PDB file of C-alpha atoms in Angstrom:
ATOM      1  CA  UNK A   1      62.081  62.939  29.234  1.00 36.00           C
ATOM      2  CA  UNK A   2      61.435  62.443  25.283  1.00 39.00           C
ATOM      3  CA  UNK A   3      65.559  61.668  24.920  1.00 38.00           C
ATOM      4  CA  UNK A   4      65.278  58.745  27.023  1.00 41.00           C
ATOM      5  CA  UNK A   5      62.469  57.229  25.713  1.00 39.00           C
ATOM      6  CA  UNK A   6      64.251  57.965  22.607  1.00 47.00           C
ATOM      7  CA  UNK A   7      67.949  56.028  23.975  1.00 44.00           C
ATOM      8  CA  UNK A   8      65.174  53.081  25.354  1.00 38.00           C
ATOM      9  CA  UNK A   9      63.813  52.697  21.922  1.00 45.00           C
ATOM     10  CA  UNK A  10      67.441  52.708  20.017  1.00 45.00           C
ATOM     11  CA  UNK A  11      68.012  50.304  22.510  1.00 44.00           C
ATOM     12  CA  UNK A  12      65.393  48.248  21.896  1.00 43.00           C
ATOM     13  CA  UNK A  13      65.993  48.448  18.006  1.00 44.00           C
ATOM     14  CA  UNK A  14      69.956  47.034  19.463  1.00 44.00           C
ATOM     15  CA  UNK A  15      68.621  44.202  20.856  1.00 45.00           C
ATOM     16  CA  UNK A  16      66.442  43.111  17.808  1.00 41.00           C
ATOM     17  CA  UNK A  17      68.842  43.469  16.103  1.00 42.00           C
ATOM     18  CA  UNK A  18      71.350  41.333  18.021  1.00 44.00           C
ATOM     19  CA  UNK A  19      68.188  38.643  17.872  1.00 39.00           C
ATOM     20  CA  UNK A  20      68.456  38.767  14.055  1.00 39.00           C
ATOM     21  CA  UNK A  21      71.815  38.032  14.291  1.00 39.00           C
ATOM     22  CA  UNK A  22      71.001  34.829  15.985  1.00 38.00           C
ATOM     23  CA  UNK A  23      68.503  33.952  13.595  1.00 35.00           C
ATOM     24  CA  UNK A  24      65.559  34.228  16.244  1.00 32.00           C
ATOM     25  CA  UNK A  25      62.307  35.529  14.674  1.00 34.00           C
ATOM     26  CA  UNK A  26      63.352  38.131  13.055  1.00 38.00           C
ATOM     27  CA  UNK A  27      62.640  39.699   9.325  1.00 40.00           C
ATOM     28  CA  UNK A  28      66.227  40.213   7.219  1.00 44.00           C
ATOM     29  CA  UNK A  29      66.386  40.911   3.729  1.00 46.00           C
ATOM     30  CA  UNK A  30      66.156  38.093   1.477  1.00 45.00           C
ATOM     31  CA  UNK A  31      68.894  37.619  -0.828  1.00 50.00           C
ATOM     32  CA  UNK A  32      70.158  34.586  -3.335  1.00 48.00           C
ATOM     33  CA  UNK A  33      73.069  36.419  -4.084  1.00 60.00           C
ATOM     34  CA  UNK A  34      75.038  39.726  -3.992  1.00 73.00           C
ATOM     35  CA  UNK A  35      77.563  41.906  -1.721  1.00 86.00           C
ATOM     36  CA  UNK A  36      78.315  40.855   1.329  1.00 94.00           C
ATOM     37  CA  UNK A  37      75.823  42.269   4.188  1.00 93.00           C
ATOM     38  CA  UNK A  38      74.998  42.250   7.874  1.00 95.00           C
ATOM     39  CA  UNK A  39      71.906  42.730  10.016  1.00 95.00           C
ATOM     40  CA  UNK A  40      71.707  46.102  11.363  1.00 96.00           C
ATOM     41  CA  UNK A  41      69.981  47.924  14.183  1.00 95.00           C
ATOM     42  CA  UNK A  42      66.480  48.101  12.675  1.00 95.00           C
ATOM     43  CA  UNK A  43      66.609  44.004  11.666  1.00 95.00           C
ATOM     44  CA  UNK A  44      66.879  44.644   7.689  1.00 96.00           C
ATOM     45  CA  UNK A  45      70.521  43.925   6.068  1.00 95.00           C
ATOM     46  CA  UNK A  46      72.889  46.691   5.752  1.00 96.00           C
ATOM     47  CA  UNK A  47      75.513  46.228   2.429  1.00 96.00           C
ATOM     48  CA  UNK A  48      78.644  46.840   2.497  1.00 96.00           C
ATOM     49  CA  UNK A  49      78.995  49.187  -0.096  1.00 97.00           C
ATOM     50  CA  UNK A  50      79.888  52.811  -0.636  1.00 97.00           C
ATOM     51  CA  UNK A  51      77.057  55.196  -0.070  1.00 97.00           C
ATOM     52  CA  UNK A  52      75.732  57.004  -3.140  1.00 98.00           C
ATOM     53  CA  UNK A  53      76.220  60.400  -1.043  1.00 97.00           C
ATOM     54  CA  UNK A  54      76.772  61.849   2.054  1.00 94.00           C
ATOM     55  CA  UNK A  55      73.772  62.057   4.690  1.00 90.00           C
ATOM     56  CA  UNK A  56      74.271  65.742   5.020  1.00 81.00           C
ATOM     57  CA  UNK A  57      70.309  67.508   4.844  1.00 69.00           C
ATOM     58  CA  UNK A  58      71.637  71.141   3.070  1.00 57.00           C
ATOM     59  CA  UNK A  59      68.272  72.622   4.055  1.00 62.00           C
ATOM     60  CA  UNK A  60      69.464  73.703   7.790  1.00 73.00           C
ATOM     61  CA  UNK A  61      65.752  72.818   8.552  1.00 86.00           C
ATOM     62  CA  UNK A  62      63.138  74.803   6.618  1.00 91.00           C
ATOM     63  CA  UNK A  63      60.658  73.113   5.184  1.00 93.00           C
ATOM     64  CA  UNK A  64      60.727  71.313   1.427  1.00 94.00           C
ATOM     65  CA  UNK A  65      58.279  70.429  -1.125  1.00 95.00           C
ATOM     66  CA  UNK A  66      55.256  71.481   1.964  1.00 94.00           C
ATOM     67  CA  UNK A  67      57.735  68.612   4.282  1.00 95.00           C
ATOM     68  CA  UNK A  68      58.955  70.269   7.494  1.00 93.00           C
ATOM     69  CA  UNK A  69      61.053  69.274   9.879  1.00 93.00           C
ATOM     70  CA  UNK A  70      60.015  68.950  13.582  1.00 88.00           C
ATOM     71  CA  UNK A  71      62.197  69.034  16.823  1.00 83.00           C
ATOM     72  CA  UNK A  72      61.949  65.907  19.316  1.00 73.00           C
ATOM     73  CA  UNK A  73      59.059  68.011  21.488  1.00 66.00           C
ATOM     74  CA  UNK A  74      56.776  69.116  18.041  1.00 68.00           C
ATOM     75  CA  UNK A  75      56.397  65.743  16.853  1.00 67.00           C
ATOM     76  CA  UNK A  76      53.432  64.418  15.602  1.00 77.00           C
ATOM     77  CA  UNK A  77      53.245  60.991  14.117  1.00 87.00           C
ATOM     78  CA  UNK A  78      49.787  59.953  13.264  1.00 89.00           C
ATOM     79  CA  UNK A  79      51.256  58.009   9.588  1.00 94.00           C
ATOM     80  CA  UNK A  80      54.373  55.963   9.621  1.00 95.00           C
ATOM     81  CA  UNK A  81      55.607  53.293   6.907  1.00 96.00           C
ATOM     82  CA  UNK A  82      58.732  52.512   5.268  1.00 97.00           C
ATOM     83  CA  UNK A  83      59.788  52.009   1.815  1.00 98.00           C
ATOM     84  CA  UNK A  84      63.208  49.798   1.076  1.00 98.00           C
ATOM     85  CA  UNK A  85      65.001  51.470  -1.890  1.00 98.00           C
ATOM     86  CA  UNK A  86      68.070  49.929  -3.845  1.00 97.00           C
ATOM     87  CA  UNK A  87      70.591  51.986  -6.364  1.00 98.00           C
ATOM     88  CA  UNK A  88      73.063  50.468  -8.385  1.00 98.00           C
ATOM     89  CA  UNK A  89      75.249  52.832 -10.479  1.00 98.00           C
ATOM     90  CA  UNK A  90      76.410  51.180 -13.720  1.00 98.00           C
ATOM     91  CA  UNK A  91      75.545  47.796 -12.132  1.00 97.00           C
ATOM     92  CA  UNK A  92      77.387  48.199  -8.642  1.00 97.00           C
ATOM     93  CA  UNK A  93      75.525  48.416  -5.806  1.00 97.00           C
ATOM     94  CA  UNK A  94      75.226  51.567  -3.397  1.00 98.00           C
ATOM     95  CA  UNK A  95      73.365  52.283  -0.348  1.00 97.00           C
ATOM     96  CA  UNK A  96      71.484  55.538   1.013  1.00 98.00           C
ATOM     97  CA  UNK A  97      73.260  56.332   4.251  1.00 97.00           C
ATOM     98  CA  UNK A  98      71.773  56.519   7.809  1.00 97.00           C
ATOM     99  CA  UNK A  99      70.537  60.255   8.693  1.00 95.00           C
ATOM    100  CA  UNK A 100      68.824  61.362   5.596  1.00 96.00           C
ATOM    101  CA  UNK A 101      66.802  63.927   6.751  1.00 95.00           C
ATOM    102  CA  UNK A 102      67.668  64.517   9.985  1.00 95.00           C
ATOM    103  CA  UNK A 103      69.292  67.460  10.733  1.00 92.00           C
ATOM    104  CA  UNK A 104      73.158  68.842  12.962  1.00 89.00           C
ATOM    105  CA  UNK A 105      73.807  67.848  15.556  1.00 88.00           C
ATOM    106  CA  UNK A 106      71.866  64.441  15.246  1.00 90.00           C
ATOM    107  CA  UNK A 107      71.848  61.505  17.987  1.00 92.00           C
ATOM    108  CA  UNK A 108      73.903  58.830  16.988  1.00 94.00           C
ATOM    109  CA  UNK A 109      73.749  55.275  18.752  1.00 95.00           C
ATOM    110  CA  UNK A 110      76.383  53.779  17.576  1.00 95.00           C
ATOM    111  CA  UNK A 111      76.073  49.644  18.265  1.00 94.00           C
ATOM    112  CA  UNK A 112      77.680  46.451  17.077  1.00 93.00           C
ATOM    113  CA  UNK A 113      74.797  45.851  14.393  1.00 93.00           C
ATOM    114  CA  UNK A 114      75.540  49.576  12.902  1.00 95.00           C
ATOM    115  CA  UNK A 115      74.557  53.077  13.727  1.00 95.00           C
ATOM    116  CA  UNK A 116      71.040  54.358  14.809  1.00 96.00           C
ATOM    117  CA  UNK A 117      71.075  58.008  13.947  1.00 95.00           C
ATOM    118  CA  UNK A 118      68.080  59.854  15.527  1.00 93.00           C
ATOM    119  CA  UNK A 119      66.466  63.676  16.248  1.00 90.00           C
ATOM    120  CA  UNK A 120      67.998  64.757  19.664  1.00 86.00           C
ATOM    121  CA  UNK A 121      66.681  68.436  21.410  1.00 84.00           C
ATOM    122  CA  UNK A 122      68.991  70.853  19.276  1.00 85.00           C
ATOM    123  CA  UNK A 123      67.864  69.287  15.558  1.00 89.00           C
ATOM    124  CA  UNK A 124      65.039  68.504  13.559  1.00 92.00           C
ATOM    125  CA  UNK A 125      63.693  65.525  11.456  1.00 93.00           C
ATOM    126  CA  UNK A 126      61.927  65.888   8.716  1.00 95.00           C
ATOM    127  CA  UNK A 127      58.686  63.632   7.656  1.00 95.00           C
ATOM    128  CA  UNK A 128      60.859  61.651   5.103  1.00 96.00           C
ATOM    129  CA  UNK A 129      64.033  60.007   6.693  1.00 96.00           C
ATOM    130  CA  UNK A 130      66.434  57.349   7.011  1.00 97.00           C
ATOM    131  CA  UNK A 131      68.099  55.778  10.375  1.00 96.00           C
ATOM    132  CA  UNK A 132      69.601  53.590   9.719  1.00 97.00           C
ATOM    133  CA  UNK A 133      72.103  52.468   6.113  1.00 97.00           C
ATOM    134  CA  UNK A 134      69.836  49.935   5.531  1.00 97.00           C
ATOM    135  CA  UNK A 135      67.999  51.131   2.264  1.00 97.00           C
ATOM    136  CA  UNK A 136      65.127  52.123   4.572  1.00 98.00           C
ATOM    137  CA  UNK A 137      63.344  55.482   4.088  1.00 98.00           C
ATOM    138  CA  UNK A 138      60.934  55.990   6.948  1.00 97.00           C
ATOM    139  CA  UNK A 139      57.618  58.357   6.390  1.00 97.00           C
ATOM    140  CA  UNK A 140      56.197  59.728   9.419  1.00 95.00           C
ATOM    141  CA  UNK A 141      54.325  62.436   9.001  1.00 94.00           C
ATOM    142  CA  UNK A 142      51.050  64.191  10.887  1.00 93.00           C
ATOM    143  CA  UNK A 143      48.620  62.623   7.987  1.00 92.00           C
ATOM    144  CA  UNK A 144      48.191  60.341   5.729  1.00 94.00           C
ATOM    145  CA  UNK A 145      49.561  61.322   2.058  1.00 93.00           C
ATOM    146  CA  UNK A 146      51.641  59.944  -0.996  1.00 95.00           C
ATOM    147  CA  UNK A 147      54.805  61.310  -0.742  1.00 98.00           C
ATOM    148  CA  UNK A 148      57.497  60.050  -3.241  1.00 98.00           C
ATOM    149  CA  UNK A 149      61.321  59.782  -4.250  1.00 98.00           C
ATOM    150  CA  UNK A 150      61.554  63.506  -5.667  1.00 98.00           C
ATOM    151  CA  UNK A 151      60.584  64.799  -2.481  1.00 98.00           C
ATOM    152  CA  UNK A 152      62.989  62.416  -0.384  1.00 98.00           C
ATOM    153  CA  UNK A 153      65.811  63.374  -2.349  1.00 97.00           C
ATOM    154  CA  UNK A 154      64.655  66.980  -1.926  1.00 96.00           C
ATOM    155  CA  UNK A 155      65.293  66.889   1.649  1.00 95.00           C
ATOM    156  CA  UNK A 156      68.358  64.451   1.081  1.00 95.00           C
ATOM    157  CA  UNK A 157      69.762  67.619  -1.164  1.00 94.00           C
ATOM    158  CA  UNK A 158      70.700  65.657  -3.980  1.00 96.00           C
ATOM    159  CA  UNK A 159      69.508  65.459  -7.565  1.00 97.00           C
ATOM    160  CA  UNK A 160      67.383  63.712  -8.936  1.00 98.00           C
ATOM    161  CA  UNK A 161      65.713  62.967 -12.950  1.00 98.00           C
ATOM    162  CA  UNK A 162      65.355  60.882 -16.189  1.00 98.00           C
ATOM    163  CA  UNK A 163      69.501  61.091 -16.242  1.00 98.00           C
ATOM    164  CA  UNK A 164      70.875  61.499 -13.098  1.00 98.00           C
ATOM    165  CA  UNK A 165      70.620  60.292  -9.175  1.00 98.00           C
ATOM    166  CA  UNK A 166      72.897  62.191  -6.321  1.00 97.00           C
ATOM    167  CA  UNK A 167      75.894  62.285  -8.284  1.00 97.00           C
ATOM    168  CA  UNK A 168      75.608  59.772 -10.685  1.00 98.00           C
ATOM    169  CA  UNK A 169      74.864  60.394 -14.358  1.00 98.00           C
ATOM    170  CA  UNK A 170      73.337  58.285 -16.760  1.00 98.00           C
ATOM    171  CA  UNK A 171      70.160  56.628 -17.686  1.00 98.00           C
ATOM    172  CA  UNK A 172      67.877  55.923 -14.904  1.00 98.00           C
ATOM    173  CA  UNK A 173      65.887  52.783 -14.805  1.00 98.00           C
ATOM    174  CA  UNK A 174      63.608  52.604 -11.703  1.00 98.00           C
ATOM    175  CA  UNK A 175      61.487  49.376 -10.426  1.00 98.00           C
ATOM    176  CA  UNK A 176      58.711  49.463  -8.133  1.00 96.00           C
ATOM    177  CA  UNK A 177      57.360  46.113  -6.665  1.00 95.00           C
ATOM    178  CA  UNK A 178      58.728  44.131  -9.252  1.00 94.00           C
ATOM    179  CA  UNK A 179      57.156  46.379 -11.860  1.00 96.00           C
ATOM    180  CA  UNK A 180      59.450  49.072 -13.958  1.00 97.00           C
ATOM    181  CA  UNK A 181      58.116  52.380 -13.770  1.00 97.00           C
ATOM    182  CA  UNK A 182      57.276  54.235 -16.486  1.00 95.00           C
ATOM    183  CA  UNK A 183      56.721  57.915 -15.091  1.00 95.00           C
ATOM    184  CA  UNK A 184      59.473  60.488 -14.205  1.00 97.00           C
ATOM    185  CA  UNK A 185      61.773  58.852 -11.365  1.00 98.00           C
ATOM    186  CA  UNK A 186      60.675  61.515  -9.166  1.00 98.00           C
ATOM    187  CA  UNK A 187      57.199  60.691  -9.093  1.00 98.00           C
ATOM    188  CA  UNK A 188      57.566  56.800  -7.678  1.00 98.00           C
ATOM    189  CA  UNK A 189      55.664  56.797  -4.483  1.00 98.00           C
ATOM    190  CA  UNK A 190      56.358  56.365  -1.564  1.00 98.00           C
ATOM    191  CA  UNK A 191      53.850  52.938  -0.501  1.00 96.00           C
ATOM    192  CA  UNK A 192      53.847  51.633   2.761  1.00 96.00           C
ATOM    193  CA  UNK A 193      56.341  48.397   2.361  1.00 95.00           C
ATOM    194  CA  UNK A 194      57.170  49.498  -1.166  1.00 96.00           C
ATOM    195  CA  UNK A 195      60.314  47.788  -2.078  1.00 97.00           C
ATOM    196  CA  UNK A 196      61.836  50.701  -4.883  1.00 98.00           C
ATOM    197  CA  UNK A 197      64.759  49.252  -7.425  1.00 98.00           C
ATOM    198  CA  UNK A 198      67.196  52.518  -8.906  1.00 98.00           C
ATOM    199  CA  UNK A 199      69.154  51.590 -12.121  1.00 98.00           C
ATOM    200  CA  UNK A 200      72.000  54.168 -13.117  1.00 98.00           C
ATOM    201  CA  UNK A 201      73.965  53.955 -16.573  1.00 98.00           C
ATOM    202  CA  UNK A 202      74.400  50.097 -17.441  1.00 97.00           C
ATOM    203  CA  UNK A 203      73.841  47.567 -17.083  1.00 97.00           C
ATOM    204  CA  UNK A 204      70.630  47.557 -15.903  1.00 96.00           C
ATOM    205  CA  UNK A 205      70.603  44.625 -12.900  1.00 96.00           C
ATOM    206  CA  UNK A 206      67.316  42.675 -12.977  1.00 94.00           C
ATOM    207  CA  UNK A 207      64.993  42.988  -9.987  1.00 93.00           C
ATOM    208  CA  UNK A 208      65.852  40.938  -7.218  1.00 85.00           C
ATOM    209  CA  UNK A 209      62.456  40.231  -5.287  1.00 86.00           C
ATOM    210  CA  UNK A 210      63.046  41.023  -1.424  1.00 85.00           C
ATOM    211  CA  UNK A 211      61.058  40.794   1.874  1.00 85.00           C
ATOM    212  CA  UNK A 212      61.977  43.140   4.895  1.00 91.00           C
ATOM    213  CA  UNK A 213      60.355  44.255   8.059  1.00 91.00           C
ATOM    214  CA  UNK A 214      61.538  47.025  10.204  1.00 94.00           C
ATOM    215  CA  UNK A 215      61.711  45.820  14.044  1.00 87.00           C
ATOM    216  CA  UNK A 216      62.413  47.945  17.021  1.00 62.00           C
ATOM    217  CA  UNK A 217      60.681  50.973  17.892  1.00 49.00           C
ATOM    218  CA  UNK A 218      58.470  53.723  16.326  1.00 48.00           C
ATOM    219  CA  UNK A 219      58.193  57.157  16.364  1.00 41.00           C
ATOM    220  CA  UNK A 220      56.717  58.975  19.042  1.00 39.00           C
ATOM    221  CA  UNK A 221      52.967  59.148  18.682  1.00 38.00           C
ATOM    222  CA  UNK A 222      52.455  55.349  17.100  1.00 41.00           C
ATOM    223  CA  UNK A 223      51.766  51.996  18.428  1.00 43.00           C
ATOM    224  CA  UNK A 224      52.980  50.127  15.427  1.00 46.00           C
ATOM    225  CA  UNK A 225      55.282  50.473  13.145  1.00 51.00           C
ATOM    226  CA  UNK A 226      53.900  50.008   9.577  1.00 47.00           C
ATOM    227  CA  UNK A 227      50.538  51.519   8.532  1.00 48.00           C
ATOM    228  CA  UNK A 228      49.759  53.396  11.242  1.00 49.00           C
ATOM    229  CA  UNK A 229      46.814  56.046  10.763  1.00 40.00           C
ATOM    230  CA  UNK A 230      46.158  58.530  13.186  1.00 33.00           C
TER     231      UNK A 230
END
């Protein structure tokens, strides 16, 4: 059955996790400095900050932006990467939560390292996601295309423009790879290891430089977990 090859690969993405805690081969974020953080299920470091918003996905499953959202038996992964994005809201840091994008009543594997929320038979998940509070937004969708922040927030339900992100209000600085970017925040895509920097109000916090790797599992429908094209 798809829900326990789903519980194997949580569990999997557990026990990589619990290796990262040892300091055994696996990827964490890279950090000189900061709030205080852990390694959680998925091997990248979750903060201990507040959440910018909730994880609630207002769109009770119909598709957004072209993006739909596919129950555990229609899915059909054939391009899958992650993006790590960071927000700080007048230079304090907050996180995007675990379950972006997946609808009620999700699967949530709750273990020491954090919690692994997932799509279980009575929900859907939607191309753009998150599983984990971790900063990571997963894209797995049936074909390769450039998604970007405007539509992930679209699912997420929140706002989000030149002066305002979720709730916050103010100006909005945004850094890709190191680079600030220059367009309408909306439009930042989505890149396969893309590391995404979100300044709200002031002051603006300078780019920290990271490296992070997602270990574990993948979707159904991959055999890797970054880059994969159908």
């Amino acid at each position: 059955m798809k829900v326990a090859r789903r519980s194997v690969r949580a569990l999997a993405v557990a026990a990589l996790a619990v290796v990262a805690v040892a300091g055994v081969g696996a990827w964490a974020l890279l950090r000189s400095s900061g709030p205080s953080s852990s390694i959680g299920p998925e091997g990248v470091a979750i903060y201990h900050v507040p959440s910018l918003a909730a994880n609630t996905t207002a769109r009770g499953g119909r598709a957004i932006d072209g993006i739909t959202c596919r129950s555990q038996s229609h899915e059909a992964i054939k391009y899958h990467v992650h993006v790590h994005v960071e927000i700080f809201v007048n230079g304090s840091m907050r996180r995007l939560p675990g379950g972006v994008g997946i609808t009620a009543p999700r699967l949530a594997f709750h273990f020491k390292t954090g919690t692994f929320y997932d799509v279980g038979l009575y929900d859907c998940l939607y191309w753009l996601h998150t599983h984990v509070a971790d900063g990571v937004i997963h894209v797995e969708a049936p074909m390769k295309r450039t998604f970007t922040l405007g539509q992930f927030f679209d699912v997420w339900g929140q706002p989000l423009g030149p002066n305002r992100v979720g709730p916050a209000s103010g100006h909005v600085v945004v850094f890709e790879n190191g680079r600030r970017y220059r367009g309408s925040p909306r439009s930042v895509p989505l890149l396969a290891q893309g590391e995404i920097q979100i300044d709200v109000g002031s002051p603006v916090v300078a780019y920290r430089p990271l490296t992070f790797k997602v270990t574990g599992g993948c979707g159904e429908g991959t055999s890797g977990c970054n880059g994969q094209f159908g």
